[in-house]
Amino acid sequence: MSGGETPVVVQPAGWLAPSGYSNGISARGRTVVVAGQVGWNPTTGRFESDDLVAQVRQALENTADILEAAGATTRHVTRLTWYITNKAEYAAARREIGVAYREVMGTHYPAMTLVVVSALLEDRARVEIEATAVIPE
């Protein structure tokens, strides 16, 4: 990669193309690590909704705000890790989650992992999302 480029998708030859994420990302530059963001209003520390899709949107908006404060954009994201508390609820809302994702993150799909957990630290949290971004050199 030369300076100014965004992360590059890594797709091994012969593998099926993933849907909604990348198998790998290659990037060079300054790393920005974003702690797990839940779907609450970051100025009040309060949840405005218990709806999973609304919380996903808010968690992604919180992530985008932190990236912007660090001088990055959502296109610089190389990895996302999502923690959800209800697999069935996530599966039922995948289409709406995809819409919320694209509205906040655009059509950039970094390497992603989705983990189902029994609970999150914040009792009302339905999702927590952490991110890694690389700002090009």
PDB file of C-alpha atoms in Angstrom:
ATOM      1  CA  MET A   1       0.000   0.000   0.000  1.00  0.00           C
ATOM      2  CA  SER A   2       1.192   3.489  -0.703  1.00  0.00           C
ATOM      3  CA  GLY A   3       0.324   6.431   1.513  1.00  0.00           C
ATOM      4  CA  GLY A   4      -3.298   7.600   1.490  1.00  0.00           C
ATOM      5  CA  GLU A   5      -4.880   4.261   0.628  1.00  0.00           C
ATOM      6  CA  THR A   6      -7.698   2.735   2.610  1.00  0.00           C
ATOM      7  CA  PRO A   7      -7.463  -0.847   3.883  1.00  0.00           C
ATOM      8  CA  VAL A   8      -7.348  -3.584   1.240  1.00  0.00           C
ATOM      9  CA  VAL A   9      -9.587  -6.656   1.372  1.00  0.00           C
ATOM     10  CA  VAL A  10      -7.737  -9.988   1.545  1.00  0.00           C
ATOM     11  CA  GLN A  11      -9.679 -12.821  -0.104  1.00  0.00           C
ATOM     12  CA  PRO A  12      -7.897 -16.176  -0.605  1.00  0.00           C
ATOM     13  CA  ALA A  13      -8.273 -17.612  -4.110  1.00  0.00           C
ATOM     14  CA  GLY A  14     -11.046 -20.178  -4.380  1.00  0.00           C
ATOM     15  CA  TRP A  15     -12.819 -19.200  -1.135  1.00  0.00           C
ATOM     16  CA  LEU A  16     -16.516 -18.322  -1.160  1.00  0.00           C
ATOM     17  CA  ALA A  17     -17.054 -14.577  -0.908  1.00  0.00           C
ATOM     18  CA  PRO A  18     -18.257 -13.627   2.580  1.00  0.00           C
ATOM     19  CA  SER A  19     -21.533 -11.745   2.982  1.00  0.00           C
ATOM     20  CA  GLY A  20     -21.384  -8.477   4.900  1.00  0.00           C
ATOM     21  CA  TYR A  21     -17.759  -8.727   6.005  1.00  0.00           C
ATOM     22  CA  SER A  22     -14.256  -9.468   4.707  1.00  0.00           C
ATOM     23  CA  ASN A  23     -12.142 -12.525   5.461  1.00  0.00           C
ATOM     24  CA  GLY A  24      -9.107 -10.322   5.930  1.00  0.00           C
ATOM     25  CA  ILE A  25      -7.910  -6.735   5.657  1.00  0.00           C
ATOM     26  CA  SER A  26      -4.418  -5.405   5.013  1.00  0.00           C
ATOM     27  CA  ALA A  27      -3.477  -1.862   6.062  1.00  0.00           C
ATOM     28  CA  ARG A  28      -0.492   0.253   7.042  1.00  0.00           C
ATOM     29  CA  GLY A  29      -0.511   3.418   9.143  1.00  0.00           C
ATOM     30  CA  ARG A  30      -1.543   4.760  12.558  1.00  0.00           C
ATOM     31  CA  THR A  31      -3.779   2.382  14.507  1.00  0.00           C
ATOM     32  CA  VAL A  32      -6.906   3.578  16.301  1.00  0.00           C
ATOM     33  CA  VAL A  33      -8.486   1.122  18.751  1.00  0.00           C
ATOM     34  CA  VAL A  34     -12.058   1.772  19.840  1.00  0.00           C
ATOM     35  CA  ALA A  35     -13.279   0.181  23.071  1.00  0.00           C
ATOM     36  CA  GLY A  36     -16.575  -1.686  23.044  1.00  0.00           C
ATOM     37  CA  GLN A  37     -19.433   0.705  22.365  1.00  0.00           C
ATOM     38  CA  VAL A  38     -22.944  -0.053  23.535  1.00  0.00           C
ATOM     39  CA  GLY A  39     -26.165   1.425  22.198  1.00  0.00           C
ATOM     40  CA  TRP A  40     -26.573   4.235  24.686  1.00  0.00           C
ATOM     41  CA  ASN A  41     -26.465   7.988  24.360  1.00  0.00           C
ATOM     42  CA  PRO A  42     -22.805   8.770  25.086  1.00  0.00           C
ATOM     43  CA  THR A  43     -23.574  12.185  26.550  1.00  0.00           C
ATOM     44  CA  THR A  44     -26.009  10.843  29.153  1.00  0.00           C
ATOM     45  CA  GLY A  45     -24.923   7.225  29.603  1.00  0.00           C
ATOM     46  CA  ARG A  46     -28.568   6.218  29.197  1.00  0.00           C
ATOM     47  CA  PHE A  47     -30.234   3.838  26.785  1.00  0.00           C
ATOM     48  CA  GLU A  48     -32.944   5.479  24.710  1.00  0.00           C
ATOM     49  CA  SER A  49     -34.237   2.143  23.355  1.00  0.00           C
ATOM     50  CA  ASP A  50     -34.218  -1.554  24.173  1.00  0.00           C
ATOM     51  CA  ASP A  51     -34.613  -2.395  20.471  1.00  0.00           C
ATOM     52  CA  LEU A  52     -31.599  -4.292  19.080  1.00  0.00           C
ATOM     53  CA  VAL A  53     -31.512  -2.425  15.753  1.00  0.00           C
ATOM     54  CA  ALA A  54     -31.683   0.974  17.493  1.00  0.00           C
ATOM     55  CA  GLN A  55     -28.868  -0.077  19.818  1.00  0.00           C
ATOM     56  CA  VAL A  56     -26.754  -1.323  16.899  1.00  0.00           C
ATOM     57  CA  ARG A  57     -27.226   2.005  15.120  1.00  0.00           C
ATOM     58  CA  GLN A  58     -26.275   3.955  18.256  1.00  0.00           C
ATOM     59  CA  ALA A  59     -23.241   1.755  18.976  1.00  0.00           C
ATOM     60  CA  LEU A  60     -22.051   2.269  15.379  1.00  0.00           C
ATOM     61  CA  GLU A  61     -22.662   6.027  15.611  1.00  0.00           C
ATOM     62  CA  ASN A  62     -20.663   6.108  18.857  1.00  0.00           C
ATOM     63  CA  THR A  63     -17.859   4.213  17.093  1.00  0.00           C
ATOM     64  CA  ALA A  64     -17.932   6.612  14.128  1.00  0.00           C
ATOM     65  CA  ASP A  65     -17.753   9.599  16.490  1.00  0.00           C
ATOM     66  CA  ILE A  66     -14.661   8.194  18.214  1.00  0.00           C
ATOM     67  CA  LEU A  67     -13.039   7.483  14.854  1.00  0.00           C
ATOM     68  CA  GLU A  68     -13.726  11.053  13.738  1.00  0.00           C
ATOM     69  CA  ALA A  69     -12.224  12.419  16.966  1.00  0.00           C
ATOM     70  CA  ALA A  70      -9.069  10.407  16.173  1.00  0.00           C
ATOM     71  CA  GLY A  71      -8.885  11.715  12.608  1.00  0.00           C
ATOM     72  CA  ALA A  72     -10.198   8.507  11.038  1.00  0.00           C
ATOM     73  CA  THR A  73     -13.311   7.618   9.056  1.00  0.00           C
ATOM     74  CA  THR A  74     -15.396   4.469   8.918  1.00  0.00           C
ATOM     75  CA  ARG A  75     -13.493   3.541   5.705  1.00  0.00           C
ATOM     76  CA  HIS A  76     -10.363   3.110   7.843  1.00  0.00           C
ATOM     77  CA  VAL A  77     -11.924   0.350   9.967  1.00  0.00           C
ATOM     78  CA  THR A  78     -10.036  -2.921   9.579  1.00  0.00           C
ATOM     79  CA  ARG A  79     -11.819  -5.018  12.201  1.00  0.00           C
ATOM     80  CA  LEU A  80     -15.097  -5.065  14.125  1.00  0.00           C
ATOM     81  CA  THR A  81     -16.010  -7.426  16.937  1.00  0.00           C
ATOM     82  CA  TRP A  82     -19.693  -7.573  17.855  1.00  0.00           C
ATOM     83  CA  TYR A  83     -20.995  -9.079  21.081  1.00  0.00           C
ATOM     84  CA  ILE A  84     -24.727  -9.820  21.121  1.00  0.00           C
ATOM     85  CA  THR A  85     -26.925 -11.279  23.832  1.00  0.00           C
ATOM     86  CA  ASN A  86     -29.559 -12.999  21.682  1.00  0.00           C
ATOM     87  CA  LYS A  87     -28.708 -14.960  18.531  1.00  0.00           C
ATOM     88  CA  ALA A  88     -32.340 -15.451  17.455  1.00  0.00           C
ATOM     89  CA  GLU A  89     -33.112 -11.748  17.848  1.00  0.00           C
ATOM     90  CA  TYR A  90     -30.028 -10.861  15.784  1.00  0.00           C
ATOM     91  CA  ALA A  91     -30.943 -13.365  13.058  1.00  0.00           C
ATOM     92  CA  ALA A  92     -34.498 -12.021  12.846  1.00  0.00           C
ATOM     93  CA  ALA A  93     -33.235  -8.433  12.525  1.00  0.00           C
ATOM     94  CA  ARG A  94     -30.328  -9.024  10.103  1.00  0.00           C
ATOM     95  CA  ARG A  95     -31.916  -7.064   7.254  1.00  0.00           C
ATOM     96  CA  GLU A  96     -32.663  -4.029   9.450  1.00  0.00           C
ATOM     97  CA  ILE A  97     -29.229  -4.275  11.076  1.00  0.00           C
ATOM     98  CA  GLY A  98     -27.706  -4.255   7.594  1.00  0.00           C
ATOM     99  CA  VAL A  99     -29.598  -1.071   6.734  1.00  0.00           C
ATOM    100  CA  ALA A 100     -28.441   0.610   9.954  1.00  0.00           C
ATOM    101  CA  TYR A 101     -24.867  -0.552   9.300  1.00  0.00           C
ATOM    102  CA  ARG A 102     -24.789   0.891   5.771  1.00  0.00           C
ATOM    103  CA  GLU A 103     -26.341   4.188   6.916  1.00  0.00           C
ATOM    104  CA  VAL A 104     -23.582   4.686   9.491  1.00  0.00           C
ATOM    105  CA  MET A 105     -20.590   2.757   8.109  1.00  0.00           C
ATOM    106  CA  GLY A 106     -21.254   2.922   4.374  1.00  0.00           C
ATOM    107  CA  THR A 107     -20.449  -0.008   2.116  1.00  0.00           C
ATOM    108  CA  HIS A 108     -17.053  -0.764   3.673  1.00  0.00           C
ATOM    109  CA  TYR A 109     -17.033  -4.250   5.173  1.00  0.00           C
ATOM    110  CA  PRO A 110     -13.994  -4.946   7.366  1.00  0.00           C
ATOM    111  CA  ALA A 111     -13.030  -8.241   8.952  1.00  0.00           C
ATOM    112  CA  MET A 112     -15.766  -8.948  11.495  1.00  0.00           C
ATOM    113  CA  THR A 113     -16.483 -11.374  14.275  1.00  0.00           C
ATOM    114  CA  LEU A 114     -19.877 -11.890  15.943  1.00  0.00           C
ATOM    115  CA  VAL A 115     -19.928 -13.472  19.383  1.00  0.00           C
ATOM    116  CA  VAL A 116     -23.027 -14.482  21.345  1.00  0.00           C
ATOM    117  CA  VAL A 117     -22.595 -13.829  25.065  1.00  0.00           C
ATOM    118  CA  SER A 118     -24.813 -14.497  28.058  1.00  0.00           C
ATOM    119  CA  ALA A 119     -24.776 -10.856  29.150  1.00  0.00           C
ATOM    120  CA  LEU A 120     -22.995  -7.530  28.795  1.00  0.00           C
ATOM    121  CA  LEU A 121     -21.854  -5.332  31.662  1.00  0.00           C
ATOM    122  CA  GLU A 122     -24.642  -2.799  31.085  1.00  0.00           C
ATOM    123  CA  ASP A 123     -27.901  -4.603  31.884  1.00  0.00           C
ATOM    124  CA  ARG A 124     -29.910  -2.959  29.074  1.00  0.00           C
ATOM    125  CA  ALA A 125     -27.202  -3.463  26.431  1.00  0.00           C
ATOM    126  CA  ARG A 126     -28.226  -5.808  23.600  1.00  0.00           C
ATOM    127  CA  VAL A 127     -24.987  -5.324  21.617  1.00  0.00           C
ATOM    128  CA  GLU A 128     -21.435  -4.102  22.156  1.00  0.00           C
ATOM    129  CA  ILE A 129     -19.137  -3.312  19.236  1.00  0.00           C
ATOM    130  CA  GLU A 130     -15.391  -2.758  19.318  1.00  0.00           C
ATOM    131  CA  ALA A 131     -13.340  -1.546  16.366  1.00  0.00           C
ATOM    132  CA  THR A 132      -9.820  -1.259  15.047  1.00  0.00           C
ATOM    133  CA  ALA A 133      -8.988   1.278  12.351  1.00  0.00           C
ATOM    134  CA  VAL A 134      -5.793   2.129  10.513  1.00  0.00           C
ATOM    135  CA  ILE A 135      -5.271   5.665   9.250  1.00  0.00           C
ATOM    136  CA  PRO A 136      -3.018   5.502   6.157  1.00  0.00           C
ATOM    137  CA  GLU A 137       0.533   6.803   6.420  1.00  0.00           C
TER     138      GLU A 137
END
